[in-house]
Amino acid sequence: MAKQLNEKNSVFIFDTTLRDGEQVPGCQLNTIEKIQVAQSLESLGVDIIEAGFPISSPGDFNSVIEISKSVTWTIICALTRAIEKDIDIAAESLQYAKRKRIHTGIGTSPYHIKYKFNSTQDEILERAVASVKYAKKYVEDIEFYCEDAGRTDNVYLARIVEAVIKAGAKVVNIPDTTGYCLPEEYGAKIKFLMDNVKGIQNVILSTHCHNDLGMATANTISGIINGARQVEVTINGIGERAGNTSLEEVVMIIKSHKELNIGTNINTKHIYPISRMISSLMNMPVQPNKAIVGRNAFAHSSGIHQDGILKNRENYEIIDPKDIGIDNNIIALTARSGRAALKYRLNILGIELSQKKLDDIYEEFLKLADYKKNINDDDILMLAGKDRTESNRIRLEYLQVTSGVGILPVASICLNIAGEKFEAAASGNGPVDAAIRAVKQIIHRQMVIQEFLIQAINKGSNDVGKVHMQVKYNDVNYYGFAANTDIVAASVEAFIDAINKFVE
């Protein structure tokens, strides 16, 4: 059970990884994975989980229902537009939530009013008030968002905020939807509302900042300093376009700067495990230099820095790695490591497996450890992710490629489709092209590879390579991911991963 926060000296953490974060192309989760994330967010200590946008799809609707059943004390929030049907569906999706919130709203900037709604300020205000009053039929906890508040005139914004407070909103969200504001500008916007809106002392102002200009965290902190007491964030800062405000950055800034005299409910020791879990489930690598959770966040290569760290960690580290769940005494994984060591590392990365799945991954781990000298966290996550693909309808049975200087590349392939094996061979401009052509001979669909990205996890010719692929089929883009020490195999597996998402 979370402690009750004092609104003046604490900040409520509103996590939207499962809604705004999941809008990243290729990062969609199934319901089981969403439940896993939601339960981990509850263990982390977030106060509100925005579980989805229920009217957007049956999958989102069902996910909100199942997440509501699986979470105990955290408030479950469903997003809507200022439309009665949206609100009806959201209320239905929240029927099993122990604590529930409807998050409704509308665009308030001149851009949205004129070009998105072809409306007027007065009409938008009327729709805002009506949506809050309608949502109050279902729940008491109503949050209202003023979309594109960052580019909304402060005087008009204050009118909207005051009106929705009077209508019954408990939380008012002031999003910098386009990431346009400067920190001083965004902080001044929050302060203007705090100073000029009647009834503001009875509600919570929330920040929701995007990172288009790299200022999401700075804007969020500026909002807190000026009176906001809820922050809307995502794990690893994932989200549309350049992403959202990063949960781990805001929480650790608050923890590091005692002079702010502000607290949160977050158990920071869970930050690193959930960061890696989200990275793995969403097939979205964390950039090495990412603040707090990046691979290099606590790495020191400079001799001067290394000397300083050895003498006193605080010479060059303002955060103790253990505070975010990184164990300094990491057990090195090699071909001689046992199942217990592998299980320990998987648990640190936020992955829990049955004994059978652990045994299966362990066999793959030994093969990889024999091939590579150093096994890192990304390798372990790759193995765990590979295990999740075993239930796919289409699986790669074998791949053989012949290529070289002066030789036409030829690929022979065998696919297992729902238990039946199919073989094909093809030539191409290179080994990857030949292998992809062979797959297409078996899978007779009009599909086009739109994007093909290869990324090495570390340096070295024997390293694991990650492949991200975007495949267009029937005018819809599908995303595939794979990792393998053989880059041709990884490319084929990523292609098949995408195909599995549209083949009936």
Short mmCIF file of C-alpha atoms in Angstrom, two decimals:
data_model
loop_
_atom_site.label_atom_id
_atom_site.label_comp_id
_atom_site.label_asym_id
_atom_site.label_seq_id
_atom_site.Cartn_x
_atom_site.Cartn_y
_atom_site.Cartn_z
CA MET A 1 0.00 0.00 0.00
CA ALA A 2 1.43 3.39 -0.98
CA LYS A 3 1.79 6.12 1.57
CA GLN A 4 -0.59 9.03 1.29
CA LEU A 5 1.21 11.97 -0.23
CA ASN A 6 1.07 15.51 1.10
CA GLU A 7 0.18 17.57 -1.99
CA LYS A 8 2.28 20.54 -0.91
CA ASN A 9 5.52 18.66 -0.35
CA SER A 10 5.07 15.69 -2.67
CA VAL A 11 4.58 15.00 -6.34
CA PHE A 12 2.18 12.38 -7.70
CA ILE A 13 3.78 10.20 -10.39
CA PHE A 14 1.39 9.59 -13.29
CA ASP A 15 2.89 6.98 -15.61
CA THR A 16 1.69 6.91 -19.21
CA THR A 17 4.09 4.27 -20.57
CA LEU A 18 1.15 2.05 -21.45
CA ARG A 19 -0.70 4.82 -23.29
CA ASP A 20 1.51 7.62 -24.63
CA GLY A 21 4.63 5.46 -24.50
CA GLU A 22 3.00 2.64 -26.43
CA GLN A 23 2.15 4.99 -29.30
CA VAL A 24 5.72 4.58 -30.57
CA PRO A 25 5.58 2.64 -33.88
CA GLY A 26 6.61 -0.97 -33.37
CA CYS A 27 6.39 -0.84 -29.57
CA GLN A 28 2.89 -2.24 -29.07
CA LEU A 29 2.42 -4.76 -26.27
CA ASN A 30 -0.13 -7.53 -25.92
CA THR A 31 -2.45 -7.67 -22.92
CA ILE A 32 -0.31 -10.14 -20.96
CA GLU A 33 2.74 -7.91 -21.39
CA LYS A 34 0.73 -4.83 -20.36
CA ILE A 35 -0.37 -6.57 -17.17
CA GLN A 36 3.27 -7.42 -16.44
CA VAL A 37 4.27 -3.79 -16.92
CA ALA A 38 1.35 -2.49 -14.82
CA GLN A 39 2.23 -4.76 -11.91
CA SER A 40 5.86 -3.66 -12.10
CA LEU A 41 4.76 0.00 -12.15
CA GLU A 42 2.73 -0.65 -9.01
CA SER A 43 5.78 -2.21 -7.33
CA LEU A 44 7.80 0.81 -8.46
CA GLY A 45 5.36 3.01 -6.58
CA VAL A 46 3.68 5.07 -9.29
CA ASP A 47 0.47 6.73 -8.08
CA ILE A 48 -1.51 6.64 -11.34
CA ILE A 49 -1.22 4.32 -14.35
CA GLU A 50 -2.72 5.58 -17.58
CA ALA A 51 -3.67 2.16 -18.92
CA GLY A 52 -4.87 3.12 -22.37
CA PHE A 53 -7.26 4.93 -24.70
CA PRO A 54 -10.19 2.47 -24.57
CA ILE A 55 -12.23 3.70 -27.53
CA SER A 56 -9.22 3.53 -29.87
CA SER A 57 -9.38 -0.27 -30.27
CA PRO A 58 -10.85 -3.44 -28.75
CA GLY A 59 -7.33 -4.37 -27.67
CA ASP A 60 -6.90 -1.15 -25.71
CA PHE A 61 -10.34 -1.55 -24.15
CA ASN A 62 -9.59 -5.12 -23.07
CA SER A 63 -6.16 -4.14 -21.73
CA VAL A 64 -7.66 -1.47 -19.45
CA ILE A 65 -10.12 -4.05 -18.11
CA GLU A 66 -7.43 -6.64 -17.41
CA ILE A 67 -4.99 -4.13 -15.92
CA SER A 68 -7.78 -2.89 -13.64
CA LYS A 69 -8.22 -6.43 -12.34
CA SER A 70 -4.50 -6.99 -11.76
CA VAL A 71 -3.59 -3.80 -9.86
CA THR A 72 -4.47 -3.19 -6.21
CA TRP A 73 -3.78 0.31 -4.90
CA THR A 74 -2.59 2.33 -7.92
CA ILE A 75 -5.21 4.54 -9.59
CA ILE A 76 -6.07 3.24 -13.07
CA CYS A 77 -6.73 6.00 -15.60
CA ALA A 78 -8.38 5.82 -19.03
CA LEU A 79 -7.94 8.53 -21.67
CA THR A 80 -10.80 10.01 -23.68
CA ARG A 81 -11.56 12.90 -25.97
CA ALA A 82 -14.24 15.39 -24.93
CA ILE A 83 -16.83 13.12 -26.54
CA GLU A 84 -19.62 11.36 -24.66
CA LYS A 85 -19.09 8.01 -26.44
CA ASP A 86 -15.40 8.06 -25.50
CA ILE A 87 -16.31 8.67 -21.86
CA ASP A 88 -18.96 5.89 -21.87
CA ILE A 89 -16.41 3.37 -23.19
CA ALA A 90 -13.74 4.55 -20.73
CA ALA A 91 -16.13 4.15 -17.80
CA GLU A 92 -17.01 0.64 -18.93
CA SER A 93 -13.33 -0.31 -19.25
CA LEU A 94 -12.69 0.86 -15.67
CA GLN A 95 -15.48 -1.21 -14.13
CA TYR A 96 -13.08 -3.50 -12.22
CA ALA A 97 -10.61 -0.82 -11.07
CA LYS A 98 -10.40 -0.42 -7.29
CA ARG A 99 -9.46 3.24 -7.78
CA LYS A 100 -10.36 4.80 -11.13
CA ARG A 101 -9.91 8.04 -13.04
CA ILE A 102 -11.23 9.35 -16.36
CA HIS A 103 -8.81 11.63 -18.21
CA THR A 104 -10.73 13.74 -20.70
CA GLY A 105 -9.89 16.95 -22.54
CA ILE A 106 -9.62 18.98 -25.71
CA GLY A 107 -7.14 21.12 -27.64
CA THR A 108 -7.00 24.74 -26.46
CA SER A 109 -4.30 26.38 -28.61
CA PRO A 110 -5.16 28.62 -31.59
CA TYR A 111 -3.78 25.90 -33.87
CA HIS A 112 -6.12 23.25 -32.50
CA ILE A 113 -9.16 25.50 -32.23
CA LYS A 114 -8.86 26.77 -35.81
CA TYR A 115 -7.31 23.91 -37.76
CA LYS A 116 -8.26 20.80 -35.78
CA PHE A 117 -11.78 21.71 -34.64
CA ASN A 118 -12.72 24.65 -36.89
CA SER A 119 -14.25 26.15 -33.77
CA THR A 120 -14.05 29.15 -31.43
CA GLN A 121 -12.68 29.71 -27.94
CA ASP A 122 -16.18 29.91 -26.46
CA GLU A 123 -17.31 26.68 -28.12
CA ILE A 124 -14.18 24.84 -26.94
CA LEU A 125 -14.78 26.08 -23.39
CA GLU A 126 -18.38 24.81 -23.53
CA ARG A 127 -17.21 21.39 -24.76
CA ALA A 128 -14.60 21.23 -22.01
CA VAL A 129 -17.13 21.92 -19.27
CA ALA A 130 -19.66 19.50 -20.77
CA SER A 131 -17.11 16.66 -20.93
CA VAL A 132 -16.18 17.05 -17.25
CA LYS A 133 -19.82 17.17 -16.14
CA TYR A 134 -20.61 14.11 -18.25
CA ALA A 135 -17.66 12.13 -16.84
CA LYS A 136 -18.81 13.00 -13.31
CA LYS A 137 -21.79 10.71 -13.93
CA TYR A 138 -19.36 7.80 -13.71
CA VAL A 139 -16.49 8.72 -11.37
CA GLU A 140 -15.47 11.47 -8.96
CA ASP A 141 -11.81 11.45 -9.98
CA ILE A 142 -11.78 13.47 -13.20
CA GLU A 143 -8.63 14.80 -14.83
CA PHE A 144 -8.95 17.34 -17.64
CA TYR A 145 -6.21 17.99 -20.22
CA CYS A 146 -5.79 21.22 -22.17
CA GLU A 147 -4.06 19.78 -25.21
CA ASP A 148 -1.29 22.02 -26.61
CA ALA A 149 -1.47 24.21 -23.51
CA GLY A 150 2.17 25.07 -24.18
CA ARG A 151 1.06 27.20 -27.14
CA THR A 152 -2.18 28.43 -25.55
CA ASP A 153 -2.54 32.04 -24.42
CA ASN A 154 -2.29 32.11 -20.62
CA VAL A 155 -5.40 34.25 -20.10
CA TYR A 156 -7.59 31.92 -22.18
CA LEU A 157 -5.94 28.88 -20.58
CA ALA A 158 -6.85 30.28 -17.15
CA ARG A 159 -10.49 30.63 -18.28
CA ILE A 160 -10.58 26.98 -19.34
CA VAL A 161 -8.90 25.76 -16.15
CA GLU A 162 -11.24 27.76 -13.91
CA ALA A 163 -14.28 26.50 -15.81
CA VAL A 164 -13.37 22.80 -15.61
CA ILE A 165 -12.52 23.14 -11.91
CA LYS A 166 -15.97 24.60 -11.34
CA ALA A 167 -17.44 21.71 -13.36
CA GLY A 168 -15.78 19.19 -11.05
CA ALA A 169 -12.29 18.34 -12.34
CA LYS A 170 -9.90 17.22 -9.57
CA VAL A 171 -6.70 17.37 -11.65
CA VAL A 172 -5.94 19.71 -14.55
CA ASN A 173 -3.24 18.70 -17.00
CA ILE A 174 -1.18 21.44 -18.72
CA PRO A 175 0.55 19.60 -21.60
CA ASP A 176 3.41 21.00 -23.62
CA THR A 177 2.16 18.74 -26.39
CA THR A 178 4.68 19.80 -29.03
CA GLY A 179 7.66 20.24 -26.69
CA TYR A 180 7.86 23.90 -27.71
CA CYS A 181 8.12 25.73 -24.38
CA LEU A 182 11.32 26.92 -22.77
CA PRO A 183 11.62 25.89 -19.09
CA GLU A 184 11.23 29.47 -17.86
CA GLU A 185 8.19 29.93 -20.11
CA TYR A 186 6.52 26.70 -18.99
CA GLY A 187 7.19 27.42 -15.32
CA ALA A 188 5.72 30.90 -15.74
CA LYS A 189 2.60 29.35 -17.30
CA ILE A 190 2.08 27.13 -14.24
CA LYS A 191 2.69 30.08 -11.91
CA PHE A 192 0.21 32.23 -13.83
CA LEU A 193 -2.47 29.60 -13.32
CA MET A 194 -1.58 29.19 -9.64
CA ASP A 195 -1.90 32.98 -9.14
CA ASN A 196 -4.93 33.73 -11.30
CA VAL A 197 -7.37 30.80 -11.28
CA LYS A 198 -10.17 30.77 -8.75
CA GLY A 199 -10.34 27.43 -6.93
CA ILE A 200 -6.84 26.35 -8.01
CA GLN A 201 -6.00 25.51 -4.38
CA ASN A 202 -8.61 22.74 -4.51
CA VAL A 203 -7.09 20.83 -7.44
CA ILE A 204 -3.76 19.45 -8.61
CA LEU A 205 -1.98 20.92 -11.63
CA SER A 206 -0.21 18.32 -13.74
CA THR A 207 2.67 18.56 -16.19
CA HIS A 208 2.81 16.55 -19.41
CA CYS A 209 5.88 17.59 -21.40
CA HIS A 210 7.17 16.23 -24.68
CA ASN A 211 10.80 16.15 -25.68
CA ASP A 212 10.79 17.53 -29.23
CA LEU A 213 13.44 20.13 -28.35
CA GLY A 214 15.08 18.08 -25.60
CA MET A 215 13.50 20.08 -22.77
CA ALA A 216 10.83 17.73 -21.39
CA THR A 217 12.56 17.03 -18.07
CA ALA A 218 13.65 20.65 -17.59
CA ASN A 219 10.10 21.87 -18.28
CA THR A 220 8.65 19.33 -15.88
CA ILE A 221 10.98 20.35 -13.07
CA SER A 222 10.19 24.01 -13.77
CA GLY A 223 6.51 23.13 -13.50
CA ILE A 224 7.08 21.46 -10.12
CA ILE A 225 9.03 24.44 -8.80
CA ASN A 226 6.13 26.71 -9.75
CA GLY A 227 3.38 24.65 -8.16
CA ALA A 228 2.54 21.57 -10.26
CA ARG A 229 2.08 18.51 -8.03
CA GLN A 230 1.58 15.77 -10.59
CA VAL A 231 3.98 14.80 -13.38
CA GLU A 232 3.06 12.68 -16.39
CA VAL A 233 6.03 10.58 -17.41
CA THR A 234 7.14 7.35 -19.10
CA ILE A 235 9.82 4.76 -18.39
CA ASN A 236 12.96 5.55 -20.43
CA GLY A 237 11.20 8.68 -21.73
CA ILE A 238 9.53 6.71 -24.54
CA GLY A 239 6.63 8.27 -26.40
CA GLU A 240 5.52 9.77 -29.69
CA ARG A 241 8.10 11.57 -31.82
CA ALA A 242 11.05 12.46 -29.54
CA GLY A 243 9.32 11.00 -26.50
CA ASN A 244 7.90 12.09 -23.15
CA THR A 245 9.39 13.22 -19.88
CA SER A 246 11.48 10.42 -18.41
CA LEU A 247 10.20 9.07 -15.08
CA GLU A 248 13.64 8.10 -13.87
CA GLU A 249 15.11 11.54 -14.59
CA VAL A 250 12.39 13.47 -12.73
CA VAL A 251 12.40 11.09 -9.75
CA MET A 252 16.18 11.13 -9.37
CA ILE A 253 16.34 14.93 -9.74
CA ILE A 254 13.84 15.21 -6.88
CA LYS A 255 15.79 12.65 -4.84
CA SER A 256 19.15 14.33 -5.52
CA HIS A 257 18.02 17.92 -4.87
CA LYS A 258 16.96 17.89 -1.23
CA GLU A 259 16.52 21.66 -1.34
CA LEU A 260 13.35 21.15 -3.37
CA ASN A 261 11.81 19.67 -0.19
CA ILE A 262 9.63 17.39 -2.32
CA GLY A 263 9.07 13.62 -2.19
CA THR A 264 7.50 10.85 -4.26
CA ASN A 265 6.20 7.34 -3.62
CA ILE A 266 8.79 5.80 -5.96
CA ASN A 267 10.99 2.96 -4.74
CA THR A 268 14.03 3.98 -6.78
CA LYS A 269 15.69 0.57 -6.45
CA HIS A 270 13.12 -0.72 -8.96
CA ILE A 271 14.05 1.84 -11.64
CA TYR A 272 16.78 -0.08 -13.44
CA PRO A 273 14.92 -3.42 -13.60
CA ILE A 274 11.74 -1.87 -15.03
CA SER A 275 13.81 0.21 -17.47
CA ARG A 276 15.38 -2.95 -18.88
CA MET A 277 12.04 -4.78 -18.89
CA ILE A 278 10.38 -2.01 -20.93
CA SER A 279 13.35 -1.92 -23.31
CA SER A 280 13.07 -5.66 -23.83
CA LEU A 281 9.28 -5.93 -24.16
CA MET A 282 9.04 -2.97 -26.53
CA ASN A 283 12.16 -3.89 -28.52
CA MET A 284 13.43 -0.38 -27.92
CA PRO A 285 17.12 -0.16 -26.93
CA VAL A 286 18.10 2.42 -24.32
CA GLN A 287 20.76 4.72 -25.74
CA PRO A 288 24.07 4.13 -23.93
CA ASN A 289 24.38 7.75 -22.78
CA LYS A 290 20.78 7.97 -21.52
CA ALA A 291 20.67 9.71 -18.13
CA ILE A 292 20.17 7.41 -15.11
CA VAL A 293 19.58 4.10 -16.95
CA GLY A 294 21.92 4.17 -19.97
CA ARG A 295 24.70 1.59 -20.20
CA ASN A 296 27.32 4.34 -19.78
CA ALA A 297 25.49 6.33 -17.07
CA PHE A 298 27.93 5.07 -14.43
CA ALA A 299 30.86 4.21 -16.69
CA HIS A 300 34.15 6.07 -16.27
CA SER A 301 36.82 5.73 -18.96
CA SER A 302 38.93 8.82 -18.29
CA GLY A 303 41.97 8.06 -16.14
CA ILE A 304 41.36 11.20 -14.08
CA HIS A 305 37.75 10.20 -13.47
CA GLN A 306 38.68 6.61 -12.62
CA ASP A 307 41.22 7.82 -10.10
CA GLY A 308 38.65 10.18 -8.56
CA ILE A 309 35.99 7.46 -8.35
CA LEU A 310 38.36 5.05 -6.65
CA LYS A 311 39.22 7.67 -4.05
CA ASN A 312 35.60 8.70 -3.44
CA ARG A 313 32.56 7.80 -5.54
CA GLU A 314 31.03 11.25 -5.03
CA ASN A 315 33.92 12.89 -6.89
CA TYR A 316 32.18 12.02 -10.16
CA GLU A 317 28.86 10.37 -9.24
CA ILE A 318 25.92 12.26 -7.78
CA ILE A 319 23.82 9.08 -7.69
CA ASP A 320 24.76 5.79 -6.07
CA PRO A 321 24.06 3.11 -8.70
CA LYS A 322 22.54 0.94 -5.98
CA ASP A 323 19.84 3.59 -5.45
CA ILE A 324 18.34 2.76 -8.86
CA GLY A 325 18.80 -1.00 -8.58
CA ILE A 326 22.20 -1.49 -10.20
CA ASP A 327 24.27 -3.96 -8.19
CA ASN A 328 27.92 -2.92 -8.15
CA ASN A 329 28.91 -6.52 -7.53
CA ILE A 330 27.44 -7.83 -10.76
CA ILE A 331 28.06 -11.54 -11.24
CA ALA A 332 29.94 -12.00 -14.50
CA LEU A 333 28.20 -14.46 -16.83
CA THR A 334 30.39 -16.90 -18.75
CA ALA A 335 30.08 -20.38 -20.26
CA ARG A 336 30.82 -21.72 -16.78
CA SER A 337 27.93 -19.89 -15.11
CA GLY A 338 25.06 -21.97 -13.77
CA ARG A 339 21.30 -21.55 -13.97
CA ALA A 340 21.25 -19.73 -10.62
CA ALA A 341 23.54 -16.98 -11.93
CA LEU A 342 21.46 -16.61 -15.09
CA LYS A 343 18.21 -16.51 -13.09
CA TYR A 344 19.72 -13.90 -10.76
CA ARG A 345 20.64 -11.66 -13.69
CA LEU A 346 17.26 -12.10 -15.35
CA ASN A 347 15.53 -11.10 -12.10
CA ILE A 348 17.67 -7.96 -11.86
CA LEU A 349 16.53 -7.14 -15.40
CA GLY A 350 12.90 -7.52 -14.32
CA ILE A 351 12.28 -10.88 -16.01
CA GLU A 352 10.78 -13.84 -14.14
CA LEU A 353 10.53 -17.19 -15.92
CA SER A 354 9.17 -20.64 -15.20
CA GLN A 355 11.75 -23.36 -14.59
CA LYS A 356 11.10 -24.85 -18.04
CA LYS A 357 11.63 -21.54 -19.83
CA LEU A 358 14.72 -20.89 -17.72
CA ASP A 359 16.11 -24.28 -18.76
CA ASP A 360 15.42 -23.51 -22.43
CA ILE A 361 17.09 -20.10 -22.24
CA TYR A 362 20.02 -21.57 -20.31
CA GLU A 363 20.81 -23.94 -23.20
CA GLU A 364 20.80 -21.00 -25.63
CA PHE A 365 22.87 -18.99 -23.15
CA LEU A 366 25.58 -21.68 -23.07
CA LYS A 367 25.80 -21.69 -26.87
CA LEU A 368 26.12 -17.90 -26.95
CA ALA A 369 28.64 -17.88 -24.09
CA ASP A 370 30.82 -20.35 -25.98
CA TYR A 371 30.72 -18.01 -28.97
CA LYS A 372 31.21 -14.71 -27.14
CA LYS A 373 33.75 -13.84 -24.47
CA ASN A 374 31.59 -11.29 -22.66
CA ILE A 375 27.87 -11.76 -22.02
CA ASN A 376 26.09 -8.49 -21.24
CA ASP A 377 22.56 -7.48 -20.25
CA ASP A 378 21.49 -6.90 -23.86
CA ASP A 379 22.55 -10.45 -24.71
CA ILE A 380 20.45 -11.78 -21.83
CA LEU A 381 17.45 -9.69 -22.89
CA MET A 382 17.88 -10.93 -26.45
CA LEU A 383 17.72 -14.53 -25.25
CA ALA A 384 14.61 -13.82 -23.17
CA GLY A 385 12.98 -12.08 -26.13
CA LYS A 386 13.84 -15.01 -28.39
CA ASP A 387 12.05 -17.30 -25.96
CA ARG A 388 8.86 -15.24 -26.35
CA THR A 389 8.87 -15.86 -30.12
CA GLU A 390 8.75 -19.65 -29.76
CA SER A 391 4.93 -19.58 -29.86
CA ASN A 392 4.83 -17.63 -33.15
CA ARG A 393 2.83 -19.22 -35.97
CA ILE A 394 5.73 -18.85 -38.40
CA ARG A 395 9.21 -19.82 -37.22
CA LEU A 396 12.59 -20.18 -38.89
CA GLU A 397 13.70 -23.82 -38.90
CA TYR A 398 16.98 -23.42 -40.74
CA LEU A 399 18.85 -21.01 -42.99
CA GLN A 400 21.83 -21.72 -45.20
CA VAL A 401 23.51 -18.99 -47.24
CA THR A 402 26.29 -19.25 -49.83
CA SER A 403 28.04 -16.02 -50.78
CA GLY A 404 31.44 -14.60 -51.49
CA VAL A 405 33.49 -12.56 -53.94
CA GLY A 406 32.53 -13.48 -57.48
CA ILE A 407 29.76 -15.82 -56.29
CA LEU A 408 26.03 -15.17 -56.70
CA PRO A 409 24.55 -15.22 -53.16
CA VAL A 410 22.06 -18.06 -52.71
CA ALA A 411 19.92 -18.77 -49.63
CA SER A 412 18.09 -21.97 -48.71
CA ILE A 413 15.46 -21.67 -46.04
CA CYS A 414 12.92 -23.75 -44.15
CA LEU A 415 9.95 -22.24 -42.32
CA ASN A 416 7.71 -23.96 -39.81
CA ILE A 417 4.18 -22.63 -40.35
CA ALA A 418 1.69 -23.90 -37.77
CA GLY A 419 3.61 -27.18 -37.53
CA GLU A 420 4.07 -27.75 -41.29
CA LYS A 421 7.48 -27.24 -42.90
CA PHE A 422 8.07 -25.36 -46.15
CA GLU A 423 11.36 -25.01 -48.03
CA ALA A 424 12.58 -22.55 -50.66
CA ALA A 425 15.78 -21.24 -52.24
CA ALA A 426 16.55 -17.94 -53.93
CA SER A 427 19.42 -15.80 -55.16
CA GLY A 428 19.81 -12.09 -54.55
CA ASN A 429 22.04 -9.04 -54.58
CA GLY A 430 23.52 -10.10 -51.23
CA PRO A 431 23.02 -12.79 -48.58
CA VAL A 432 20.26 -10.85 -46.78
CA ASP A 433 18.43 -10.09 -50.03
CA ALA A 434 18.66 -13.75 -51.07
CA ALA A 435 17.29 -14.94 -47.72
CA ILE A 436 14.41 -12.43 -47.78
CA ARG A 437 13.51 -13.48 -51.35
CA ALA A 438 13.41 -17.12 -50.21
CA VAL A 439 10.99 -16.21 -47.40
CA LYS A 440 8.78 -14.35 -49.90
CA GLN A 441 8.61 -17.48 -52.08
CA ILE A 442 6.95 -19.27 -49.15
CA ILE A 443 4.86 -16.37 -47.84
CA HIS A 444 2.91 -15.22 -50.89
CA ARG A 445 1.97 -11.70 -49.83
CA GLN A 446 2.50 -8.29 -51.43
CA MET A 447 4.75 -6.83 -48.74
CA VAL A 448 7.48 -4.23 -48.93
CA ILE A 449 10.33 -3.56 -46.51
CA GLN A 450 10.07 0.15 -45.68
CA GLU A 451 12.85 0.41 -43.11
CA PHE A 452 15.79 -1.84 -42.24
CA LEU A 453 18.05 -0.92 -39.32
CA ILE A 454 21.02 -2.94 -38.06
CA GLN A 455 22.55 -2.11 -34.69
CA ALA A 456 25.46 -3.77 -32.88
CA ILE A 457 25.04 -4.18 -29.13
CA ASN A 458 28.75 -3.75 -28.46
CA LYS A 459 31.94 -3.60 -30.48
CA GLY A 460 33.50 -6.66 -32.07
CA SER A 461 32.98 -8.94 -35.05
CA ASN A 462 31.54 -11.71 -32.85
CA ASP A 463 28.90 -9.51 -31.27
CA VAL A 464 25.13 -9.85 -31.29
CA GLY A 465 23.47 -7.63 -33.87
CA LYS A 466 19.96 -6.23 -33.51
CA VAL A 467 17.72 -5.75 -36.52
CA HIS A 468 14.63 -3.54 -36.59
CA MET A 469 12.44 -3.85 -39.68
CA GLN A 470 9.33 -2.06 -40.92
CA VAL A 471 7.23 -4.05 -43.40
CA LYS A 472 4.26 -2.58 -45.30
CA TYR A 473 1.33 -4.88 -46.04
CA ASN A 474 -2.13 -3.75 -47.21
CA ASP A 475 -1.12 -0.12 -46.54
CA VAL A 476 -0.38 -0.89 -42.87
CA ASN A 477 3.12 -0.85 -41.36
CA TYR A 478 4.19 -3.80 -39.19
CA TYR A 479 7.36 -3.90 -37.14
CA GLY A 480 9.74 -6.79 -36.62
CA PHE A 481 12.70 -7.22 -34.32
CA ALA A 482 15.40 -9.84 -33.87
CA ALA A 483 18.89 -10.25 -32.49
CA ASN A 484 21.49 -12.82 -33.41
CA THR A 485 25.25 -13.22 -33.71
CA ASP A 486 24.56 -13.95 -37.41
CA ILE A 487 23.29 -10.72 -38.97
CA VAL A 488 21.71 -12.54 -41.94
CA ALA A 489 19.75 -14.77 -39.54
CA ALA A 490 18.76 -11.72 -37.47
CA SER A 491 17.48 -9.99 -40.62
CA VAL A 492 15.36 -12.98 -41.63
CA GLU A 493 14.02 -13.42 -38.08
CA ALA A 494 13.06 -9.73 -37.92
CA PHE A 495 11.25 -10.07 -41.28
CA ILE A 496 9.40 -13.15 -40.02
CA ASP A 497 8.58 -11.36 -36.74
CA ALA A 498 6.84 -8.63 -38.74
CA ILE A 499 5.03 -11.17 -40.93
CA ASN A 500 3.70 -12.97 -37.85
CA LYS A 501 1.85 -9.80 -36.92
CA PHE A 502 -0.28 -9.72 -40.08
CA VAL A 503 -0.56 -13.32 -41.25
CA GLU A 504 -3.88 -14.83 -40.14
#
